[in-house]
PDB file of C-alpha atoms in Angstrom:
ATOM      1  CA  MET A   1      79.967  96.386  11.008  1.00  0.00           C
ATOM      2  CA  THR A   2      76.583  96.125   9.802  1.00  0.00           C
ATOM      3  CA  GLY A   3      74.921  92.951  10.964  1.00  0.00           C
ATOM      4  CA  GLU A   4      74.721  90.950   7.253  1.00  0.00           C
ATOM      5  CA  THR A   5      76.511  88.321   6.303  1.00  0.00           C
ATOM      6  CA  ASP A   6      78.282  88.303   3.477  1.00  0.00           C
ATOM      7  CA  LEU A   7      78.147  85.873   0.523  1.00  0.00           C
ATOM      8  CA  TRP A   8      81.641  84.711   1.555  1.00  0.00           C
ATOM      9  CA  THR A   9      80.762  83.869   4.977  1.00  0.00           C
ATOM     10  CA  LEU A  10      77.789  81.933   3.923  1.00  0.00           C
ATOM     11  CA  ILE A  11      79.529  80.284   0.865  1.00  0.00           C
ATOM     12  CA  THR A  12      82.606  79.287   3.294  1.00  0.00           C
ATOM     13  CA  ILE A  13      79.159  78.194   6.032  1.00  0.00           C
ATOM     14  CA  VAL A  14      77.988  75.863   3.529  1.00  0.00           C
ATOM     15  CA  ALA A  15      81.748  74.234   2.085  1.00  0.00           C
ATOM     16  CA  LEU A  16      82.433  73.621   6.030  1.00  0.00           C
ATOM     17  CA  THR A  17      79.773  71.651   6.246  1.00  0.00           C
ATOM     18  CA  ALA A  18      79.322  69.991   3.275  1.00  0.00           C
ATOM     19  CA  VAL A  19      82.924  68.870   3.944  1.00  0.00           C
ATOM     20  CA  THR A  20      82.407  67.852   7.947  1.00  0.00           C
ATOM     21  CA  VAL A  21      79.048  65.993   6.579  1.00  0.00           C
ATOM     22  CA  LEU A  22      81.093  63.842   3.556  1.00  0.00           C
ATOM     23  CA  THR A  23      83.942  63.053   6.087  1.00  0.00           C
ATOM     24  CA  ARG A  24      82.143  61.851   8.457  1.00  0.00           C
ATOM     25  CA  SER A  25      79.928  60.051   6.527  1.00  0.00           C
ATOM     26  CA  PHE A  26      82.535  57.336   4.538  1.00  0.00           C
ATOM     27  CA  PHE A  27      82.405  54.791   7.198  1.00  0.00           C
ATOM     28  CA  PHE A  28      78.605  55.165   6.550  1.00  0.00           C
ATOM     29  CA  LEU A  29      78.896  55.048   2.620  1.00  0.00           C
ATOM     30  CA  SER A  30      80.649  51.460   1.573  1.00  0.00           C
ATOM     31  CA  SER A  31      78.423  48.035   2.136  1.00  0.00           C
ATOM     32  CA  LYS A  32      81.758  46.375   2.781  1.00  0.00           C
ATOM     33  CA  PRO A  33      82.561  45.248   6.607  1.00  0.00           C
ATOM     34  CA  TRP A  34      85.687  47.504   7.665  1.00  0.00           C
ATOM     35  CA  ARG A  35      88.062  46.932   9.795  1.00  0.00           C
ATOM     36  CA  LEU A  36      91.093  48.576  11.088  1.00  0.00           C
ATOM     37  CA  PRO A  37      94.317  47.260  10.989  1.00  0.00           C
ATOM     38  CA  HIS A  38      95.516  45.799  14.605  1.00  0.00           C
ATOM     39  CA  TRP A  39      98.118  48.240  14.737  1.00  0.00           C
ATOM     40  CA  ALA A  40      94.999  51.494  14.499  1.00  0.00           C
ATOM     41  CA  GLN A  41      93.140  49.339  16.820  1.00  0.00           C
ATOM     42  CA  ARG A  42      95.783  48.578  19.205  1.00  0.00           C
ATOM     43  CA  GLY A  43      96.472  52.349  19.153  1.00  0.00           C
ATOM     44  CA  LEU A  44      93.110  53.648  20.008  1.00  0.00           C
ATOM     45  CA  GLN A  45      92.766  51.499  22.769  1.00  0.00           C
ATOM     46  CA  TYR A  46      95.078  54.034  24.269  1.00  0.00           C
ATOM     47  CA  ALA A  47      93.619  57.887  22.213  1.00  0.00           C
ATOM     48  CA  PRO A  48      90.975  58.731  25.431  1.00  0.00           C
ATOM     49  CA  ILE A  49      93.242  58.508  27.551  1.00  0.00           C
ATOM     50  CA  ALA A  50      95.762  60.669  25.465  1.00  0.00           C
ATOM     51  CA  ALA A  51      93.394  63.046  24.658  1.00  0.00           C
ATOM     52  CA  LEU A  52      92.526  63.483  28.584  1.00  0.00           C
ATOM     53  CA  SER A  53      96.348  63.318  30.029  1.00  0.00           C
ATOM     54  CA  ALA A  54      97.280  65.940  27.597  1.00  0.00           C
ATOM     55  CA  VAL A  55      95.098  68.475  28.860  1.00  0.00           C
ATOM     56  CA  ILE A  56      94.710  67.848  32.450  1.00  0.00           C
ATOM     57  CA  VAL A  57      98.251  67.733  32.990  1.00  0.00           C
ATOM     58  CA  PRO A  58      99.093  71.109  31.799  1.00  0.00           C
ATOM     59  CA  GLU A  59      97.077  72.470  34.378  1.00  0.00           C
ATOM     60  CA  MET A  60      98.915  70.668  36.848  1.00  0.00           C
ATOM     61  CA  VAL A  61     101.368  71.787  36.930  1.00  0.00           C
ATOM     62  CA  MET A  62     101.733  74.932  35.099  1.00  0.00           C
ATOM     63  CA  THR A  63     100.279  78.518  35.823  1.00  0.00           C
ATOM     64  CA  GLN A  64     100.931  80.861  32.677  1.00  0.00           C
ATOM     65  CA  GLY A  65     102.661  78.976  30.865  1.00  0.00           C
ATOM     66  CA  HIS A  66     105.677  78.379  32.550  1.00  0.00           C
ATOM     67  CA  LEU A  67     105.984  75.246  35.252  1.00  0.00           C
ATOM     68  CA  ILE A  68     104.927  76.256  38.990  1.00  0.00           C
ATOM     69  CA  THR A  69     108.342  77.344  40.897  1.00  0.00           C
ATOM     70  CA  THR A  70     106.110  76.604  44.059  1.00  0.00           C
ATOM     71  CA  TRP A  71     104.856  74.113  46.768  1.00  0.00           C
ATOM     72  CA  GLN A  72     102.934  76.140  48.282  1.00  0.00           C
ATOM     73  CA  ASP A  73     100.156  75.158  44.983  1.00  0.00           C
ATOM     74  CA  ALA A  74      96.739  73.223  45.791  1.00  0.00           C
ATOM     75  CA  ARG A  75      97.224  71.944  42.318  1.00  0.00           C
ATOM     76  CA  LEU A  76     100.482  69.610  43.702  1.00  0.00           C
ATOM     77  CA  PHE A  77      98.719  68.935  46.718  1.00  0.00           C
ATOM     78  CA  SER A  78      94.961  67.514  45.516  1.00  0.00           C
ATOM     79  CA  VAL A  79      97.155  65.527  42.557  1.00  0.00           C
ATOM     80  CA  ALA A  80      99.116  63.587  44.691  1.00  0.00           C
ATOM     81  CA  ALA A  81      95.915  62.804  47.327  1.00  0.00           C
ATOM     82  CA  GLY A  82      94.398  61.614  44.232  1.00  0.00           C
ATOM     83  CA  ALA A  83      96.840  59.491  42.795  1.00  0.00           C
ATOM     84  CA  GLY A  84      97.632  58.210  47.126  1.00  0.00           C
ATOM     85  CA  TRP A  85      93.288  56.997  46.608  1.00  0.00           C
ATOM     86  CA  TYR A  86      93.457  55.738  43.299  1.00  0.00           C
ATOM     87  CA  PHE A  87      96.746  53.712  44.188  1.00  0.00           C
ATOM     88  CA  TRP A  88      95.582  52.771  47.365  1.00  0.00           C
ATOM     89  CA  ARG A  89      91.863  51.740  46.022  1.00  0.00           C
ATOM     90  CA  LYS A  90      92.535  50.484  43.007  1.00  0.00           C
ATOM     91  CA  GLY A  91      90.840  47.534  41.756  1.00  0.00           C
ATOM     92  CA  ALA A  92      88.402  48.148  44.826  1.00  0.00           C
ATOM     93  CA  GLY A  93      85.853  49.911  43.157  1.00  0.00           C
ATOM     94  CA  GLN A  94      84.698  53.193  42.847  1.00  0.00           C
ATOM     95  CA  ALA A  95      88.571  54.294  42.566  1.00  0.00           C
ATOM     96  CA  VAL A  96      87.838  56.493  39.919  1.00  0.00           C
ATOM     97  CA  LEU A  97      85.353  58.520  41.508  1.00  0.00           C
ATOM     98  CA  GLY A  98      86.979  58.711  44.754  1.00  0.00           C
ATOM     99  CA  THR A  99      89.872  60.203  42.695  1.00  0.00           C
ATOM    100  CA  ILE A 100      87.940  63.224  41.725  1.00  0.00           C
ATOM    101  CA  VAL A 101      86.171  63.402  45.277  1.00  0.00           C
ATOM    102  CA  VAL A 102      89.579  63.716  46.959  1.00  0.00           C
ATOM    103  CA  GLY A 103      91.519  65.417  44.857  1.00  0.00           C
ATOM    104  CA  MET A 104      88.623  68.099  44.607  1.00  0.00           C
ATOM    105  CA  VAL A 105      88.593  68.476  48.227  1.00  0.00           C
ATOM    106  CA  VAL A 106      91.609  69.238  48.977  1.00  0.00           C
ATOM    107  CA  TYR A 107      92.005  70.948  46.246  1.00  0.00           C
ATOM    108  CA  LEU A 108      89.043  73.205  47.396  1.00  0.00           C
ATOM    109  CA  THR A 109      90.166  73.537  50.978  1.00  0.00           C
ATOM    110  CA  LEU A 110      93.845  74.313  50.386  1.00  0.00           C
ATOM    111  CA  HIS A 111      92.435  77.059  47.730  1.00  0.00           C
ATOM    112  CA  LEU A 112      89.538  78.525  49.904  1.00  0.00           C
ATOM    113  CA  GLY A 113      90.967  77.759  53.416  1.00  0.00           C
ATOM    114  CA  LEU A 114      94.372  78.843  52.535  1.00  0.00           C
ATOM    115  CA  GLY A 115      94.373  81.152  49.618  1.00  0.00           C
ATOM    116  CA  TRP A 116      96.905  78.338  47.242  1.00  0.00           C
TER     117      TRP A 116
END
């Protein structure tokens, strides 16, 4: 490694920048009001929860690419405690914050206290 950047790397960076700016600015280029079809609007309502689930669920039930095979895992109990809190306090306000706090308290207690 010489620490120099070659021409192809610079061309690639510039090309990727141009493609990114162009694709993200399509919404601003048109002067007409732009509306999504109803099915697309309805589908986009579920995008955040789908993305969050895709990130969190594998971390809750898998270790090193395999399903958890023991019940002595702090994640299982923290998920159960968090879900219990959520369904108990649902609609009472601060349910999401309470879910996170209860889940983390159970997780840290079991993980640090028992080494699970």
